[in-house]
mmCIF file with all atom_site columns, N, CA and C and ligand atoms in Angstrom:
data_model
loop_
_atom_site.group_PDB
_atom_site.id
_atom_site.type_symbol
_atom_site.label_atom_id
_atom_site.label_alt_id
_atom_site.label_comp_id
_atom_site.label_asym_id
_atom_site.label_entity_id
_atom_site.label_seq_id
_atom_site.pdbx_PDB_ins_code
_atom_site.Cartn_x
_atom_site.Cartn_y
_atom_site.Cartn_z
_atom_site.occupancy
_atom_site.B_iso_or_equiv
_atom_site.pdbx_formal_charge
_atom_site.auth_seq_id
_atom_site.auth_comp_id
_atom_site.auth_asym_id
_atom_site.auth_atom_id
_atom_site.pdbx_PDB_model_num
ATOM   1   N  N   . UNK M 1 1  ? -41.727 58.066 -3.432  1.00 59.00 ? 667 UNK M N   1
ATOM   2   C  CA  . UNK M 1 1  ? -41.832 56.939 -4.362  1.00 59.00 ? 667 UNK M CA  1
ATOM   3   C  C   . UNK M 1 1  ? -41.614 57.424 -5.793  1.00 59.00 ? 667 UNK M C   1
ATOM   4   N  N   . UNK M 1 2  ? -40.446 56.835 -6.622  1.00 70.00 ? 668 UNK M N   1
ATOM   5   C  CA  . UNK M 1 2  ? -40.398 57.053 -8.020  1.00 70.00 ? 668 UNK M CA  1
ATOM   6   C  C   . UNK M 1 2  ? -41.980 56.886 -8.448  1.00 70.00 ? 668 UNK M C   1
ATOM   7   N  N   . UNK M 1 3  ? -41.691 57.750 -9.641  1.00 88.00 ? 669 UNK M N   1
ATOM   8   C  CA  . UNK M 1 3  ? -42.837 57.577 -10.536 1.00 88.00 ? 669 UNK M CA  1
ATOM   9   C  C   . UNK M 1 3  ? -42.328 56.830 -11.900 1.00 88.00 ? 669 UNK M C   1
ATOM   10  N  N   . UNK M 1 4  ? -43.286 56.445 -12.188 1.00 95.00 ? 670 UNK M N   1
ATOM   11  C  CA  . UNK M 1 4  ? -42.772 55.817 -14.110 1.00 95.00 ? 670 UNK M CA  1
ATOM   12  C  C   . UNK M 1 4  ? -43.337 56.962 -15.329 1.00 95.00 ? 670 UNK M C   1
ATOM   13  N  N   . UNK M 1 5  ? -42.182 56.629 -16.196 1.00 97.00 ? 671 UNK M N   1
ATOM   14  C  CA  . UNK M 1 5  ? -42.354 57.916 -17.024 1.00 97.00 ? 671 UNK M CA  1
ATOM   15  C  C   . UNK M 1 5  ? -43.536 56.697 -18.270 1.00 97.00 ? 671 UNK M C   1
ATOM   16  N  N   . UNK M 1 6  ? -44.505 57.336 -18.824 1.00 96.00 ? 672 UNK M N   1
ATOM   17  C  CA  . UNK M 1 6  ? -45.453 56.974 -19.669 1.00 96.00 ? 672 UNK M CA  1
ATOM   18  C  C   . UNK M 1 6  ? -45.120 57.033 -21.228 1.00 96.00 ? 672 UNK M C   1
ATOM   19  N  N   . UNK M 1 7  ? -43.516 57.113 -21.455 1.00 96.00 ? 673 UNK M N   1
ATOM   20  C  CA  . UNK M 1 7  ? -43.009 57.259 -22.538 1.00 96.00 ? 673 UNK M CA  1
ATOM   21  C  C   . UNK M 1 7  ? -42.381 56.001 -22.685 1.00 96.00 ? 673 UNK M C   1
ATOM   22  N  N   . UNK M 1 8  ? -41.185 55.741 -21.682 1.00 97.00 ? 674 UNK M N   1
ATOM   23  C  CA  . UNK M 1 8  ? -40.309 54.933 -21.544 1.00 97.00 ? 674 UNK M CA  1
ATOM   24  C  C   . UNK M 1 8  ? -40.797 53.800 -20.841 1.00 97.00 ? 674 UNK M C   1
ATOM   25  N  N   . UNK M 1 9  ? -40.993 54.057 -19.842 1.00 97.00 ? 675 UNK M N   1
ATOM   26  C  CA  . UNK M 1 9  ? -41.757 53.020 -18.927 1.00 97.00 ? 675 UNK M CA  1
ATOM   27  C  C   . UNK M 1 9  ? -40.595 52.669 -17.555 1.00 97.00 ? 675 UNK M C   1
ATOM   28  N  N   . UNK M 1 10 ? -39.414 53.809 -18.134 1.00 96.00 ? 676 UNK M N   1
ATOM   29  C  CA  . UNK M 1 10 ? -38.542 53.942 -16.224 1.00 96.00 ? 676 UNK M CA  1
ATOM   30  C  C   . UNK M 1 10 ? -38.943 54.929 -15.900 1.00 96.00 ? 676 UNK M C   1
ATOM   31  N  N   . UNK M 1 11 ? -37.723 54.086 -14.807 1.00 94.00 ? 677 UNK M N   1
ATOM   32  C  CA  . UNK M 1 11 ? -38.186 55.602 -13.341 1.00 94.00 ? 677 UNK M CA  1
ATOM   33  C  C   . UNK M 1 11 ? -37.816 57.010 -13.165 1.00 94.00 ? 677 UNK M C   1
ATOM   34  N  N   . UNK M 1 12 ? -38.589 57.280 -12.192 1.00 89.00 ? 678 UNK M N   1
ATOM   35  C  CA  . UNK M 1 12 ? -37.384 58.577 -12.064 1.00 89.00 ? 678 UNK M CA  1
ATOM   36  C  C   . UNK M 1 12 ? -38.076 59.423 -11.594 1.00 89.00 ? 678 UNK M C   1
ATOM   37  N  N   . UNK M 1 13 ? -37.267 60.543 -10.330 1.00 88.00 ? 679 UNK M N   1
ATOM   38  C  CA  . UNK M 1 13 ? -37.433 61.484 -9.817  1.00 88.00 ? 679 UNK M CA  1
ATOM   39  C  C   . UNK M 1 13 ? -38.427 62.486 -10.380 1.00 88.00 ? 679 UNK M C   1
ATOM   40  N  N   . UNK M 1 14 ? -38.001 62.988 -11.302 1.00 89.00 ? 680 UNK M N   1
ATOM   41  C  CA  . UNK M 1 14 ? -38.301 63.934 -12.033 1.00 89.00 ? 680 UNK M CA  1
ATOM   42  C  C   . UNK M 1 14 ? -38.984 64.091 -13.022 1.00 89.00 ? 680 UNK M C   1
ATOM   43  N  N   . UNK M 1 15 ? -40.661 63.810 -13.071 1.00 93.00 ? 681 UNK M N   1
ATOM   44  C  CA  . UNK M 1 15 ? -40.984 63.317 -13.934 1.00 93.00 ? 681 UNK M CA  1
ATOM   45  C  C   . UNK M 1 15 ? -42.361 64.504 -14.028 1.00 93.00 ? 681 UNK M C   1
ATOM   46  N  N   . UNK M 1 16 ? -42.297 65.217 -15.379 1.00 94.00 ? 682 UNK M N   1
ATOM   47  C  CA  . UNK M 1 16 ? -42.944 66.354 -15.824 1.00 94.00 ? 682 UNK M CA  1
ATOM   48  C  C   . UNK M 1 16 ? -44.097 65.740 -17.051 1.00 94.00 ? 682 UNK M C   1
ATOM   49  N  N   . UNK M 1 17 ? -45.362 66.606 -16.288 1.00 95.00 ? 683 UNK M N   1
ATOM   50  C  CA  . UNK M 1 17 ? -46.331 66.287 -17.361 1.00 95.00 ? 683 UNK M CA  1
ATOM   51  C  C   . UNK M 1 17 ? -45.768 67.104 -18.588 1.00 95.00 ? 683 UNK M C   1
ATOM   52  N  N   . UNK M 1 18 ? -46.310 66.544 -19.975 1.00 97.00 ? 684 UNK M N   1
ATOM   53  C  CA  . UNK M 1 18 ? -46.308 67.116 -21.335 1.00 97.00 ? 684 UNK M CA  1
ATOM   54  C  C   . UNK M 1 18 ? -46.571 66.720 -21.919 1.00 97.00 ? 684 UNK M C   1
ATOM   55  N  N   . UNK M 1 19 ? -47.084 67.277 -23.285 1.00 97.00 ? 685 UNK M N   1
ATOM   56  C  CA  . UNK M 1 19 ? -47.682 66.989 -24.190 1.00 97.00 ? 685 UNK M CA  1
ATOM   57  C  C   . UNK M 1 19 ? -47.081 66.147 -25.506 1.00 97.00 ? 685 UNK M C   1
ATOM   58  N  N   . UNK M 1 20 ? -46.703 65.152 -26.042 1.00 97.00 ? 686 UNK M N   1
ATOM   59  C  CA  . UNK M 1 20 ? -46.308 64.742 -27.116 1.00 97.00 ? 686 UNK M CA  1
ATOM   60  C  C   . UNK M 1 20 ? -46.571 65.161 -28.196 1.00 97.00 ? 686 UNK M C   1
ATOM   61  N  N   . UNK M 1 21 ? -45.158 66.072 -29.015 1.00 96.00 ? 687 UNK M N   1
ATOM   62  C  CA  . UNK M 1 21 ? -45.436 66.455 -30.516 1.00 96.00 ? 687 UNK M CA  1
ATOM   63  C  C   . UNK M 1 21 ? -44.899 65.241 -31.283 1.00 96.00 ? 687 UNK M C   1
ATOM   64  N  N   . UNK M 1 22 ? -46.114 65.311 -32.604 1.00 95.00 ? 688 UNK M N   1
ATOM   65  C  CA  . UNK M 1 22 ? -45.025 64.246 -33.623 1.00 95.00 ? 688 UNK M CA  1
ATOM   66  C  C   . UNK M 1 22 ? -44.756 65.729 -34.912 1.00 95.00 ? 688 UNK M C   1
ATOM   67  N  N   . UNK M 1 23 ? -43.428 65.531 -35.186 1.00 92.00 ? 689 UNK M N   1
ATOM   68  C  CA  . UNK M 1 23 ? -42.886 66.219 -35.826 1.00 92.00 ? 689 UNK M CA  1
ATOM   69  C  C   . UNK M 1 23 ? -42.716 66.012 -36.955 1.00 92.00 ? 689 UNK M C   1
ATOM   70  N  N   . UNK M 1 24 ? -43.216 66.030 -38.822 1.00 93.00 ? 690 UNK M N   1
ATOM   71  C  CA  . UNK M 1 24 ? -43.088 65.131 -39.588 1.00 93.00 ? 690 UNK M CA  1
ATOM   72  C  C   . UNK M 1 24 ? -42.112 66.464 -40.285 1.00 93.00 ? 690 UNK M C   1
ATOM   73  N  N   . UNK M 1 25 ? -40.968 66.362 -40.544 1.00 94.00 ? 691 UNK M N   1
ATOM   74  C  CA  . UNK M 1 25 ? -39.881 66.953 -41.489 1.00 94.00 ? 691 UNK M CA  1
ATOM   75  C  C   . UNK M 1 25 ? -40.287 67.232 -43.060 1.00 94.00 ? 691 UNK M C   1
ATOM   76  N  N   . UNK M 1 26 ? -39.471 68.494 -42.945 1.00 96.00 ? 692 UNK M N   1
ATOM   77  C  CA  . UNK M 1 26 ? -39.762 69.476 -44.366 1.00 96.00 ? 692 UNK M CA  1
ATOM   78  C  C   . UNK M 1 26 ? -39.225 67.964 -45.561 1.00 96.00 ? 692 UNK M C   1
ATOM   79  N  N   . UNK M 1 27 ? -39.767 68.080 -46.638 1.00 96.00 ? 693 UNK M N   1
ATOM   80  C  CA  . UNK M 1 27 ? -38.881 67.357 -47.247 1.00 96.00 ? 693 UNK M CA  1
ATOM   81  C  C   . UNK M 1 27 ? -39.500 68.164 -48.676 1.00 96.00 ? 693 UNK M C   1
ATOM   82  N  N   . UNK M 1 28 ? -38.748 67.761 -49.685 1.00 95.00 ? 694 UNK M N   1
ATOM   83  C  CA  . UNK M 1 28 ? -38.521 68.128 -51.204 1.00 95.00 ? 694 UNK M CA  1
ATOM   84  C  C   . UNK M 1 28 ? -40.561 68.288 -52.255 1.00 95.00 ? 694 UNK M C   1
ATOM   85  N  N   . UNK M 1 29 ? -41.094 67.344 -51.412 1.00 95.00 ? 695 UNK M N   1
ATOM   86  C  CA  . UNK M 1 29 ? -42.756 67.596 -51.709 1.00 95.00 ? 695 UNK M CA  1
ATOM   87  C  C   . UNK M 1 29 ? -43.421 67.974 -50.662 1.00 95.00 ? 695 UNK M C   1
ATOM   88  N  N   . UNK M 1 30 ? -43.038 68.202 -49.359 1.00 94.00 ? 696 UNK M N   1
ATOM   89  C  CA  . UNK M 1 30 ? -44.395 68.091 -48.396 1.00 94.00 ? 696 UNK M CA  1
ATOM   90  C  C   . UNK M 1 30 ? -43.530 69.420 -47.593 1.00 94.00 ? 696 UNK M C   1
ATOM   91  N  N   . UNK M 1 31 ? -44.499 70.240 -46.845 1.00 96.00 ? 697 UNK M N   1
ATOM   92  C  CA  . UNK M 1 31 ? -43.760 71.427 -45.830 1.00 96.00 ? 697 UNK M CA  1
ATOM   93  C  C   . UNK M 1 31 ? -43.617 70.929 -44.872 1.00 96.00 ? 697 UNK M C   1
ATOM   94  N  N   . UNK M 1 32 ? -42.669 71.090 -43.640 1.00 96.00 ? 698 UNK M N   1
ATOM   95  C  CA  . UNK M 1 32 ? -42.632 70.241 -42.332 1.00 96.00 ? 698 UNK M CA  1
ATOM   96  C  C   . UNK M 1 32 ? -43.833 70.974 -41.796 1.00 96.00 ? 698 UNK M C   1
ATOM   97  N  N   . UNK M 1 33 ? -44.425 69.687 -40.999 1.00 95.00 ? 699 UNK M N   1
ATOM   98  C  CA  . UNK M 1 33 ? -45.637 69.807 -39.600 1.00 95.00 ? 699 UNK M CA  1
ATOM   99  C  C   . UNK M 1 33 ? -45.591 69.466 -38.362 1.00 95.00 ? 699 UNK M C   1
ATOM   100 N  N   . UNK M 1 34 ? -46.176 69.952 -37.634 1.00 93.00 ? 700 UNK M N   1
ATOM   101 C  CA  . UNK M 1 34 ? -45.955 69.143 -36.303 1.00 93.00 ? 700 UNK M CA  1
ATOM   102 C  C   . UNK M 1 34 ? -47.626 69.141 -35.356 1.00 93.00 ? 700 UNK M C   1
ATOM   103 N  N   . UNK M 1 35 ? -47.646 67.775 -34.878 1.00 95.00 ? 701 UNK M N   1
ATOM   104 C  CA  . UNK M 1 35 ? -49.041 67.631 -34.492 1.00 95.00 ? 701 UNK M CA  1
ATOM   105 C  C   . UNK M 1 35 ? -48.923 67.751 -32.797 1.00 95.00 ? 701 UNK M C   1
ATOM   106 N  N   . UNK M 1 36 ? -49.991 68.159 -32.065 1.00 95.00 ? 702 UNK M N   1
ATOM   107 C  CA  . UNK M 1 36 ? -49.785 68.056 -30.445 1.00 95.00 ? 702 UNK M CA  1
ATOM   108 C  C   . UNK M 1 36 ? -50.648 67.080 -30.147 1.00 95.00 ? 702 UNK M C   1
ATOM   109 N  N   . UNK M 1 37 ? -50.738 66.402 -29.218 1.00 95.00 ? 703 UNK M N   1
ATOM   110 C  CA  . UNK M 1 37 ? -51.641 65.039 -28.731 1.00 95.00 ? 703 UNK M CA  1
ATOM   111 C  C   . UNK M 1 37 ? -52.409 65.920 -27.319 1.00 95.00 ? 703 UNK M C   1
ATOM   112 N  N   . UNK M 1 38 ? -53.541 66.145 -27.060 1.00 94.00 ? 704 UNK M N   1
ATOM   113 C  CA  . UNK M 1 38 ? -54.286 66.489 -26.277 1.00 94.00 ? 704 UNK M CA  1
ATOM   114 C  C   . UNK M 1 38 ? -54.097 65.779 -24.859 1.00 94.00 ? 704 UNK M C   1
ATOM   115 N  N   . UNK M 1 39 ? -53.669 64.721 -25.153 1.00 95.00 ? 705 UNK M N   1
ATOM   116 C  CA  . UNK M 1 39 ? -53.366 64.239 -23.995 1.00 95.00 ? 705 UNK M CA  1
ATOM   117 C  C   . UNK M 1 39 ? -52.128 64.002 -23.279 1.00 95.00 ? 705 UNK M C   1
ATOM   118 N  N   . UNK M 1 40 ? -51.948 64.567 -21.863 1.00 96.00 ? 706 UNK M N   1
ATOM   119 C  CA  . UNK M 1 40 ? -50.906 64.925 -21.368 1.00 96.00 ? 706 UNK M CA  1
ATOM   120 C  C   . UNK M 1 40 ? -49.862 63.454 -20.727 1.00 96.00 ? 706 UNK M C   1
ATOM   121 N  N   . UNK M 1 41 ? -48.898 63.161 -20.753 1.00 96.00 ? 707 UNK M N   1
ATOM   122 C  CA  . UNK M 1 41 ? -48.313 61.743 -20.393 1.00 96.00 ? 707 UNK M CA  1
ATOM   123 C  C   . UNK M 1 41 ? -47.164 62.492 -19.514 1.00 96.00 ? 707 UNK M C   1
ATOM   124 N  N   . UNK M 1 42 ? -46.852 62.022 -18.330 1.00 96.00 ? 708 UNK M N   1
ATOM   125 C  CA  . UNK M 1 42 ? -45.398 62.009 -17.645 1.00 96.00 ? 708 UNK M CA  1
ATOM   126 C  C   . UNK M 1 42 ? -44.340 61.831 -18.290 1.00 96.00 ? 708 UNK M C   1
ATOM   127 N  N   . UNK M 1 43 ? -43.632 62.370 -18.323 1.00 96.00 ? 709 UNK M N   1
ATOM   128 C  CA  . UNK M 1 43 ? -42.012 62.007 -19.270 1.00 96.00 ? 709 UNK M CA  1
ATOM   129 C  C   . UNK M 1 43 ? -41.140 62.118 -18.219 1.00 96.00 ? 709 UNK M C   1
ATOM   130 N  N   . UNK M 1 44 ? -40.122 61.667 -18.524 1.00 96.00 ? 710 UNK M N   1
ATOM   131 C  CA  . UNK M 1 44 ? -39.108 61.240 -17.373 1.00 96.00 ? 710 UNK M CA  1
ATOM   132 C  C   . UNK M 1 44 ? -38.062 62.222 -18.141 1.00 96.00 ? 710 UNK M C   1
ATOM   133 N  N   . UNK M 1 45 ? -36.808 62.557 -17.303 1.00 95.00 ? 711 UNK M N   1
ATOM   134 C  CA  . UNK M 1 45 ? -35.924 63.833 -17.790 1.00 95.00 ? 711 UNK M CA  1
ATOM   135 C  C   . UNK M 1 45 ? -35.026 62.974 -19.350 1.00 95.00 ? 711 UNK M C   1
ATOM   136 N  N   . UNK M 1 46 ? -34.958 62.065 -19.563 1.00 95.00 ? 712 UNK M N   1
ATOM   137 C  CA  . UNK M 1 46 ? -34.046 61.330 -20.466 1.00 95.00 ? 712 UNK M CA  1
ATOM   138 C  C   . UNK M 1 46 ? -35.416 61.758 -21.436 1.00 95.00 ? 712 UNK M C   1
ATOM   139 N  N   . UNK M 1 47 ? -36.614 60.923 -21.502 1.00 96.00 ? 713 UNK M N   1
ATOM   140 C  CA  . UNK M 1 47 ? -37.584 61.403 -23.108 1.00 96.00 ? 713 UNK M CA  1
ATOM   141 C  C   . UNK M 1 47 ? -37.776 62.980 -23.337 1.00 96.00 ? 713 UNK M C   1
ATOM   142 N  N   . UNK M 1 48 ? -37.548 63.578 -21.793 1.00 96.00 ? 714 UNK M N   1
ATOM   143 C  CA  . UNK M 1 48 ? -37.810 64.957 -22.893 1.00 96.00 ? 714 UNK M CA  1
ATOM   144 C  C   . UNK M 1 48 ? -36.887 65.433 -23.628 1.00 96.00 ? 714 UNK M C   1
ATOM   145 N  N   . UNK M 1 49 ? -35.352 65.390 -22.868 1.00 97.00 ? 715 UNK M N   1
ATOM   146 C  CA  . UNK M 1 49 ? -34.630 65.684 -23.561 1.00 97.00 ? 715 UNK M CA  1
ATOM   147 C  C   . UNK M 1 49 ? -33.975 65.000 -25.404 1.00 97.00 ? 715 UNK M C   1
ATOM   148 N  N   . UNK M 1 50 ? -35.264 63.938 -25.465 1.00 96.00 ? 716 UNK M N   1
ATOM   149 C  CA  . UNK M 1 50 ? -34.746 62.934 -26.413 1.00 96.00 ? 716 UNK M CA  1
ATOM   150 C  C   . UNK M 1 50 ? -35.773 63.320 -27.442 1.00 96.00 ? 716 UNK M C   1
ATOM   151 N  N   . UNK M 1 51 ? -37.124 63.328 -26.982 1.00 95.00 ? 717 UNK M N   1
ATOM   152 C  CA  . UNK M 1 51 ? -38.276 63.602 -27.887 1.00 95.00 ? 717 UNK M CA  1
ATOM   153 C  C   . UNK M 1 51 ? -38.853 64.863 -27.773 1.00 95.00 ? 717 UNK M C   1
ATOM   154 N  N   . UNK M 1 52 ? -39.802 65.629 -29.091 1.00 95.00 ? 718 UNK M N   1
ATOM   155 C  CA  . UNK M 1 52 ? -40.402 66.535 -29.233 1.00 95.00 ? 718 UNK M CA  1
ATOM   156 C  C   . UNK M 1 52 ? -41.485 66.696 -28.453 1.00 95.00 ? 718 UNK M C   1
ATOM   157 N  N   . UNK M 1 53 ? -41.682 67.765 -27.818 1.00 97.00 ? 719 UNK M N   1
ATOM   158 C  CA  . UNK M 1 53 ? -42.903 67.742 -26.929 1.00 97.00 ? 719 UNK M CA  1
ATOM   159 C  C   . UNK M 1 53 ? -43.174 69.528 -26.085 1.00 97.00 ? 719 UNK M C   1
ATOM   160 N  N   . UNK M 1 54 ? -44.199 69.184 -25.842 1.00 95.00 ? 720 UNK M N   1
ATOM   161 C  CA  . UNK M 1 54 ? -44.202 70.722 -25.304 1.00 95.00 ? 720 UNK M CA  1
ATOM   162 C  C   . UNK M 1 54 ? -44.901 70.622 -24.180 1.00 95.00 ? 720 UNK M C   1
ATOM   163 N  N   . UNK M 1 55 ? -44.533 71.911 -23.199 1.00 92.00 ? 721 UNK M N   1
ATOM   164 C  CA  . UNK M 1 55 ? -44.618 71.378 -21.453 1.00 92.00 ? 721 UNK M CA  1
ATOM   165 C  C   . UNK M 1 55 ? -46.003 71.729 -21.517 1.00 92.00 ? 721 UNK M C   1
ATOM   166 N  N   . UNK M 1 56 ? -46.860 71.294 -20.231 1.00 94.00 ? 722 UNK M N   1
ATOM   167 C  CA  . UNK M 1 56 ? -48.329 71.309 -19.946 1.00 94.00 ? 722 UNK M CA  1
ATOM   168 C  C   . UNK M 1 56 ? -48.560 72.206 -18.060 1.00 94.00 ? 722 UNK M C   1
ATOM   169 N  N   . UNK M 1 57 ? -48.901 73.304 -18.511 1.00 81.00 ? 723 UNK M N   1
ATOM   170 C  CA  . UNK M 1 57 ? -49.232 73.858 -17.575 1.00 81.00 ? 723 UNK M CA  1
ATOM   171 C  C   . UNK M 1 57 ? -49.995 73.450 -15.961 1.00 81.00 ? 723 UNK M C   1
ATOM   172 N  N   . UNK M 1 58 ? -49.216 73.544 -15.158 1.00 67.00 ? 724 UNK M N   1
ATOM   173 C  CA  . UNK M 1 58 ? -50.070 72.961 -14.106 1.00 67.00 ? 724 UNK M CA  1
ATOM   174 C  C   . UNK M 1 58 ? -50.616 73.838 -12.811 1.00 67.00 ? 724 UNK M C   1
HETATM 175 ZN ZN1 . LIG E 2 .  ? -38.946 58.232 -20.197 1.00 56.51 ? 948 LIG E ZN1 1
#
């Protein structure tokens, strides 16, 4: 049975826990940052390759 990815909300085979980074960019006043979300969501192979995120050990 497909699973649903918790990003997108399709389907798909292949669907890997990870962690969601938000990534806020260097700019001209501020240094770039990036935050991790503690909580782990399914991503489907299209959001990871689309969004920042880092894999969750299983
Ligand atoms: Zn997705």
């Amino acid at each position: 049975m497909a699973r649903v990815c918790e990003n997108c909300g399709g389907e798909d085979d292949e669907m890997v826990l990870v962690r969601r980074t938000y990534v806020v960019p260097e700019s001209w006043d501020t240094p770039g940052s990036a935050t991790t979300l503690d909580e782990p969501e399914l991503w489907c192979w299209s959001c990871r390759s689309q969004y920042p995120h880092e894999p969750v050990d299983q």
